[in-house]
């Protein structure tokens, strides 16, 4: 709190000082003649502009009112009359406007192009132009005003003069913004205003300084050249600073501004490249953490087909370590006896469907979830002792321009489920009889959740729960079990169909006053790459949950008994200590009496 108060006082003090500096510097104008007119650059406006860009519109307004935008009352008042109210006040509004936009830029994590100080200058210049070409000209027609110091103010001006002033103010506005932008790229200026330093600040500041030096060198060379060729009557010092011709000062200033613009653009390009490099590095580190922490075997390749990531799960699945794989193009080795592209390689090469079929035939399909991704399953006899069935998914990695820069592939061992599936598919009769003979409560459904099979165990369980199981084949699962008519349960089945993966869940159901808890495994049966059936295995875990609750309750009760017993023991200990202290005192008093009796006997 104290630090914030000191910081605010510092900002207020600097804002006022900058306002005073701007006020006095505005009287030292830089004048450029243009025929019958002259254009004056008020460099004092730079001071409140720096304040508002750094700290926001409130401090910018304070600096403007402290003098940074007030010297024009004295400079232009006598020649403008009533128009001075329409000419001077917009300078303060200009500072406030850029302060508001600067605040908006600070709130944005990523700067929007339309919040650039140069872009937001455009709508203000439109407002300023309307003011100068309409309101100010109307105010001039009311001249001369009643106060004496403006008695010579004209009551009309040519339109082309108003246009010249409008263009001049727009140019000066952008020049002031450019100067402020350049200054805020220097580390010492940012430290002074207590702003966060830019990334690679030293290098970008050096670039702007180099371009500024080029501009100054041109100024010097132009002075030398003109002192020896065109203005031999003038000394070098006069052409350098003391008495510069109007044409030369204009050319030099324009070139200097051009150098500043080039330096600013170059430094921003390099800074953004550096920011992109840092962001890329951070994203790579984040990707590494995500991949390493993934329990599914995952690897990543770059545009050159070199392995960049090979996680622990991939090591366990393939038997090849990350040290062996990273930096190589050997991602094929764990799966095939000779070199050939994996699905990730296919994506990086952006192969057409015809060439993909050459490697995967009908064993792959396009992902329904990720654009440009593929998934498939195949048997790899080289893996393990008897080979392995793998379900693999590969997706492209793209840069911010949408260009593929690599691919990520995941691999899941589905050998057990595949063998189970093949066993079920081998004989429908055996399949039905096997399921019917299982102790687990099993029902089989199609993708519309219509019941295809009910085994004996689930039939018996339904009767115990008073659920009618007559003619259930062909009925909807929710018709037989109305308590399953829940969106979340339906979503689970949809998820199994979409992902083609087994899903385990627990549900609590009420039957009148009783309550049962079930654990359900929903296993997809895949034919030709599509889920055609779902095996639903239901386990009644009500007693298990009750036992867990009872065990917890017993444990808590046991803890309470221990606490009570401990309290009783502590109380008994205290009582024994009290009796012990009493007995010790009694023995001491008996000894004293015996000593007194002996003394009396000696006296007699």
Short mmCIF file of C-alpha atoms in Angstrom, two decimals, residues 35-324:
data_model
loop_
_atom_site.label_atom_id
_atom_site.label_comp_id
_atom_site.label_asym_id
_atom_site.label_seq_id
_atom_site.Cartn_x
_atom_site.Cartn_y
_atom_site.Cartn_z
CA UNK A 35 5.64 29.86 -49.31
CA UNK A 36 3.57 32.55 -47.70
CA UNK A 37 2.82 30.35 -44.66
CA UNK A 38 4.95 28.87 -41.90
CA UNK A 39 4.53 25.59 -40.03
CA UNK A 40 5.56 25.52 -36.34
CA UNK A 41 6.34 22.29 -34.47
CA UNK A 42 5.53 22.57 -30.77
CA UNK A 43 7.95 20.05 -29.27
CA UNK A 44 6.60 20.81 -25.79
CA UNK A 45 3.57 18.66 -26.65
CA UNK A 46 5.90 15.68 -26.47
CA UNK A 47 6.02 15.89 -22.64
CA UNK A 48 2.30 15.41 -21.80
CA UNK A 49 2.12 12.83 -24.63
CA UNK A 50 4.87 10.76 -22.99
CA UNK A 51 3.02 10.93 -19.67
CA UNK A 52 -0.32 9.83 -21.13
CA UNK A 53 1.22 6.98 -23.14
CA UNK A 54 3.07 5.66 -20.08
CA UNK A 55 0.60 6.19 -17.25
CA UNK A 56 -2.83 6.78 -18.81
CA UNK A 57 -5.18 9.64 -19.47
CA UNK A 58 -5.53 10.90 -15.88
CA UNK A 59 -1.86 11.72 -15.51
CA UNK A 60 -1.76 12.92 -19.13
CA UNK A 61 -4.61 15.35 -18.39
CA UNK A 62 -2.76 16.60 -15.31
CA UNK A 63 0.38 17.22 -17.36
CA UNK A 64 -1.59 18.94 -20.14
CA UNK A 65 -3.39 21.24 -17.67
CA UNK A 66 -0.11 21.94 -15.81
CA UNK A 67 1.15 23.68 -18.93
CA UNK A 68 1.98 21.11 -21.57
CA UNK A 69 -1.01 22.11 -23.72
CA UNK A 70 -1.62 25.65 -22.44
CA UNK A 71 1.15 27.80 -23.98
CA UNK A 72 -0.91 28.14 -27.19
CA UNK A 73 -3.22 30.59 -25.36
CA UNK A 74 -0.32 33.07 -25.34
CA UNK A 75 1.17 32.03 -28.70
CA UNK A 76 -1.99 32.12 -30.80
CA UNK A 77 -4.50 34.06 -28.67
CA UNK A 78 -3.96 37.55 -30.14
CA UNK A 79 -4.26 36.30 -33.74
CA UNK A 80 -7.20 33.92 -33.27
CA UNK A 81 -9.65 35.77 -31.04
CA UNK A 82 -12.73 33.69 -30.32
CA UNK A 83 -11.32 30.84 -32.40
CA UNK A 84 -8.66 30.25 -29.73
CA UNK A 85 -11.25 28.26 -27.71
CA UNK A 86 -11.68 25.84 -30.62
CA UNK A 87 -7.98 25.70 -31.49
CA UNK A 88 -6.30 25.15 -28.08
CA UNK A 89 -8.72 22.86 -26.23
CA UNK A 90 -8.39 19.98 -28.77
CA UNK A 91 -4.70 19.61 -27.79
CA UNK A 92 -5.76 18.61 -24.27
CA UNK A 93 -8.43 16.29 -25.72
CA UNK A 94 -5.73 14.80 -27.96
CA UNK A 95 -3.60 13.88 -24.95
CA UNK A 96 -6.61 12.41 -23.09
CA UNK A 97 -7.67 10.41 -26.16
CA UNK A 98 -4.27 8.73 -26.49
CA UNK A 99 -4.22 8.07 -22.73
CA UNK A 100 -7.56 6.24 -22.95
CA UNK A 101 -6.30 4.15 -25.90
CA UNK A 102 -3.04 3.42 -24.04
CA UNK A 103 -5.08 2.09 -21.09
CA UNK A 104 -7.01 -0.16 -23.48
CA UNK A 105 -3.76 -1.46 -24.99
CA UNK A 106 -2.44 -2.35 -21.53
CA UNK A 107 -5.55 -4.42 -20.81
CA UNK A 108 -5.10 -6.46 -23.99
CA UNK A 109 -2.89 -9.54 -23.73
CA UNK A 110 -2.29 -9.30 -27.46
CA UNK A 111 -2.26 -5.78 -28.87
CA UNK A 112 -4.91 -5.26 -31.52
CA UNK A 113 -3.73 -3.47 -34.64
CA UNK A 114 -6.62 -1.03 -34.45
CA UNK A 115 -5.41 0.11 -31.00
CA UNK A 116 -2.01 1.20 -32.36
CA UNK A 117 -1.28 4.82 -31.45
CA UNK A 118 -0.91 5.65 -35.14
CA UNK A 119 -4.26 4.07 -36.04
CA UNK A 120 -6.19 5.74 -33.20
CA UNK A 121 -4.66 9.05 -34.30
CA UNK A 122 -6.70 8.87 -37.53
CA UNK A 123 -10.21 9.30 -35.99
CA UNK A 124 -8.91 12.13 -33.82
CA UNK A 125 -7.45 13.85 -36.87
CA UNK A 126 -10.86 13.56 -38.58
CA UNK A 127 -12.43 15.24 -35.55
CA UNK A 128 -9.67 17.89 -35.53
CA UNK A 129 -10.12 18.59 -39.25
CA UNK A 130 -13.88 19.12 -38.84
CA UNK A 131 -13.18 21.44 -35.94
CA UNK A 132 -10.58 23.53 -37.84
CA UNK A 133 -12.51 23.70 -41.12
CA UNK A 134 -15.93 24.44 -39.61
CA UNK A 135 -16.14 25.46 -35.96
CA UNK A 136 -12.91 27.48 -35.85
CA UNK A 137 -13.76 29.33 -39.08
CA UNK A 138 -17.21 30.14 -37.70
CA UNK A 139 -15.66 31.46 -34.45
CA UNK A 140 -13.31 33.72 -36.44
CA UNK A 141 -16.32 35.44 -38.04
CA UNK A 142 -17.28 36.64 -34.52
CA UNK A 143 -13.99 38.56 -34.15
CA UNK A 144 -12.80 40.91 -32.85
CA UNK A 145 -13.53 39.94 -29.24
CA UNK A 146 -14.21 42.47 -26.47
CA UNK A 147 -10.85 42.00 -24.69
CA UNK A 148 -8.10 44.35 -25.82
CA UNK A 149 -5.21 41.91 -26.33
CA UNK A 150 -7.10 40.28 -29.22
CA UNK A 151 -8.43 43.46 -30.76
CA UNK A 152 -6.44 42.91 -33.98
CA UNK A 153 -7.74 39.37 -34.56
CA UNK A 154 -9.09 38.98 -38.13
CA UNK A 155 -12.74 38.10 -38.74
CA UNK A 156 -12.04 36.05 -41.87
CA UNK A 157 -9.30 33.79 -43.24
CA UNK A 158 -8.87 32.07 -46.63
CA UNK A 159 -10.01 28.48 -46.89
CA UNK A 160 -6.63 27.37 -48.24
CA UNK A 161 -5.01 28.68 -45.05
CA UNK A 162 -7.42 26.58 -42.95
CA UNK A 163 -6.56 23.53 -45.08
CA UNK A 164 -2.83 24.24 -44.61
CA UNK A 165 -3.28 24.46 -40.81
CA UNK A 166 -5.27 21.23 -40.81
CA UNK A 167 -2.58 19.34 -42.74
CA UNK A 168 0.15 20.90 -40.61
CA UNK A 169 -1.48 19.85 -37.33
CA UNK A 170 -2.02 16.31 -38.60
CA UNK A 171 1.65 16.05 -39.62
CA UNK A 172 2.83 17.51 -36.30
CA UNK A 173 0.58 15.08 -34.42
CA UNK A 174 2.12 12.04 -36.10
CA UNK A 175 5.64 13.45 -35.66
CA UNK A 176 5.07 13.93 -31.90
CA UNK A 177 3.76 10.35 -31.66
CA UNK A 178 6.81 9.11 -33.57
CA UNK A 179 9.19 10.94 -31.24
CA UNK A 180 7.35 9.56 -28.18
CA UNK A 181 7.40 6.04 -29.62
CA UNK A 182 11.14 6.24 -30.34
CA UNK A 183 11.93 7.55 -26.85
CA UNK A 184 9.90 4.78 -25.20
CA UNK A 185 12.07 2.23 -26.97
CA UNK A 186 15.12 3.30 -24.96
CA UNK A 187 15.78 1.39 -21.74
CA UNK A 188 16.72 4.51 -19.74
CA UNK A 189 13.42 6.21 -20.64
CA UNK A 190 11.39 3.13 -19.70
CA UNK A 191 13.25 2.87 -16.39
CA UNK A 192 12.51 6.54 -15.70
CA UNK A 193 8.79 5.93 -16.24
CA UNK A 194 9.00 2.59 -14.35
CA UNK A 195 7.74 0.62 -17.34
CA UNK A 196 8.38 -3.03 -18.09
CA UNK A 197 11.41 -3.52 -20.30
CA UNK A 198 10.97 -4.93 -23.77
CA UNK A 199 12.37 -8.33 -24.70
CA UNK A 200 15.92 -7.95 -26.09
CA UNK A 201 15.70 -4.28 -25.18
CA UNK A 202 19.43 -3.61 -25.50
CA UNK A 203 19.54 -4.80 -29.10
CA UNK A 204 16.41 -2.92 -30.23
CA UNK A 205 17.57 0.28 -28.52
CA UNK A 206 20.91 -0.05 -30.30
CA UNK A 207 19.14 -0.37 -33.66
CA UNK A 208 17.14 2.84 -33.14
CA UNK A 209 20.31 4.62 -31.98
CA UNK A 210 22.11 3.41 -35.13
CA UNK A 211 19.40 4.80 -37.41
CA UNK A 212 19.37 8.04 -35.42
CA UNK A 213 23.14 8.23 -35.90
CA UNK A 214 22.65 7.81 -39.66
CA UNK A 215 20.25 10.76 -39.61
CA UNK A 216 22.73 12.87 -37.64
CA UNK A 217 25.53 11.83 -40.00
CA UNK A 218 23.43 12.98 -42.96
CA UNK A 219 22.90 16.29 -41.15
CA UNK A 220 26.68 16.64 -40.72
CA UNK A 221 27.53 15.62 -44.30
CA UNK A 222 24.88 17.95 -45.70
CA UNK A 223 26.41 20.82 -43.75
CA UNK A 224 29.92 20.00 -45.02
CA UNK A 225 28.73 19.56 -48.61
CA UNK A 226 26.78 22.84 -48.76
CA UNK A 227 29.56 24.81 -47.02
CA UNK A 228 32.02 23.81 -49.79
CA UNK A 229 29.70 23.81 -52.84
CA UNK A 230 26.55 25.97 -52.62
CA UNK A 231 27.01 28.26 -49.62
CA UNK A 232 30.71 29.04 -49.65
CA UNK A 233 30.01 32.40 -48.06
CA UNK A 234 28.63 30.65 -44.93
CA UNK A 235 30.80 28.81 -42.44
CA UNK A 236 30.40 25.15 -41.63
CA UNK A 237 29.22 25.96 -38.09
CA UNK A 238 26.46 28.23 -39.40
CA UNK A 239 25.23 25.56 -41.83
CA UNK A 240 25.45 22.94 -39.09
CA UNK A 241 23.43 24.73 -36.41
CA UNK A 242 23.56 28.51 -36.19
CA UNK A 243 22.15 29.70 -39.52
CA UNK A 244 20.67 26.82 -41.48
CA UNK A 245 18.75 27.69 -44.67
CA UNK A 246 15.05 26.81 -44.60
CA UNK A 247 15.37 24.31 -47.43
CA UNK A 248 18.24 22.42 -45.75
CA UNK A 249 16.61 22.25 -42.34
CA UNK A 250 13.45 20.88 -43.93
CA UNK A 251 15.32 18.18 -45.90
CA UNK A 252 17.44 17.21 -42.91
CA UNK A 253 14.44 17.01 -40.60
CA UNK A 254 12.48 14.86 -43.06
CA UNK A 255 15.47 12.53 -43.48
CA UNK A 256 15.94 12.33 -39.72
CA UNK A 257 12.26 11.46 -39.25
CA UNK A 258 12.59 8.86 -42.00
CA UNK A 259 15.57 7.29 -40.18
CA UNK A 260 13.60 7.21 -36.94
CA UNK A 261 10.69 5.48 -38.69
CA UNK A 262 13.05 2.89 -40.23
CA UNK A 263 14.75 2.30 -36.88
CA UNK A 264 11.44 1.92 -35.10
CA UNK A 265 10.05 -0.51 -37.68
CA UNK A 266 13.27 -2.57 -37.73
CA UNK A 267 13.44 -2.77 -33.93
CA UNK A 268 9.80 -3.87 -33.73
CA UNK A 269 10.30 -6.56 -36.36
CA UNK A 270 13.33 -7.92 -34.52
CA UNK A 271 11.55 -7.68 -31.15
CA UNK A 272 8.55 -9.59 -32.48
CA UNK A 273 10.84 -12.24 -33.95
CA UNK A 274 12.49 -12.59 -30.56
CA UNK A 275 9.09 -12.73 -28.83
CA UNK A 276 8.02 -15.42 -31.29
CA UNK A 277 11.21 -17.37 -30.57
CA UNK A 278 10.60 -17.17 -26.82
CA UNK A 279 6.92 -18.08 -27.25
CA UNK A 280 7.94 -21.04 -29.45
CA UNK A 281 10.45 -22.19 -26.87
CA UNK A 282 7.87 -21.90 -24.09
CA UNK A 283 5.28 -23.77 -26.16
CA UNK A 284 7.83 -26.50 -26.91
CA UNK A 285 8.60 -26.82 -23.21
CA UNK A 286 4.87 -26.92 -22.48
CA UNK A 287 4.36 -29.53 -25.19
CA UNK A 288 7.22 -31.57 -23.74
CA UNK A 289 5.62 -31.50 -20.27
CA UNK A 290 2.21 -32.46 -21.66
CA UNK A 291 3.61 -35.30 -23.75
CA UNK A 292 5.84 -36.62 -20.98
CA UNK A 293 2.92 -36.58 -18.53
CA UNK A 294 0.62 -38.36 -20.95
CA UNK A 295 -0.10 -41.99 -20.02
CA UNK A 296 -0.71 -42.78 -23.72
CA UNK A 297 2.32 -43.61 -25.85
CA UNK A 298 3.07 -40.44 -27.84
CA UNK A 299 5.78 -39.21 -30.16
CA UNK A 300 6.29 -36.05 -32.24
CA UNK A 301 8.20 -35.49 -35.47
CA UNK A 302 9.18 -32.22 -37.14
CA UNK A 303 9.06 -31.13 -40.78
CA UNK A 304 12.27 -33.08 -41.50
CA UNK A 305 10.65 -36.27 -40.07
CA UNK A 306 13.04 -36.27 -37.11
CA UNK A 307 11.69 -37.39 -33.74
CA UNK A 308 11.54 -34.45 -31.31
CA UNK A 309 9.55 -36.08 -28.49
CA UNK A 310 9.23 -39.72 -27.36
CA UNK A 311 7.49 -40.07 -24.02
CA UNK A 312 7.86 -42.65 -21.26
CA UNK A 313 4.70 -44.50 -22.30
CA UNK A 314 6.14 -44.88 -25.82
CA UNK A 315 9.32 -46.30 -24.31
CA UNK A 316 7.30 -48.86 -22.33
CA UNK A 317 5.15 -49.81 -25.33
CA UNK A 318 7.94 -50.12 -27.92
CA UNK A 319 11.01 -50.97 -25.86
CA UNK A 320 12.92 -48.13 -27.55
CA UNK A 321 14.17 -45.32 -25.28
CA UNK A 322 13.83 -41.61 -25.97
CA UNK A 323 17.63 -41.36 -26.11
CA UNK A 324 17.66 -43.84 -29.01
#
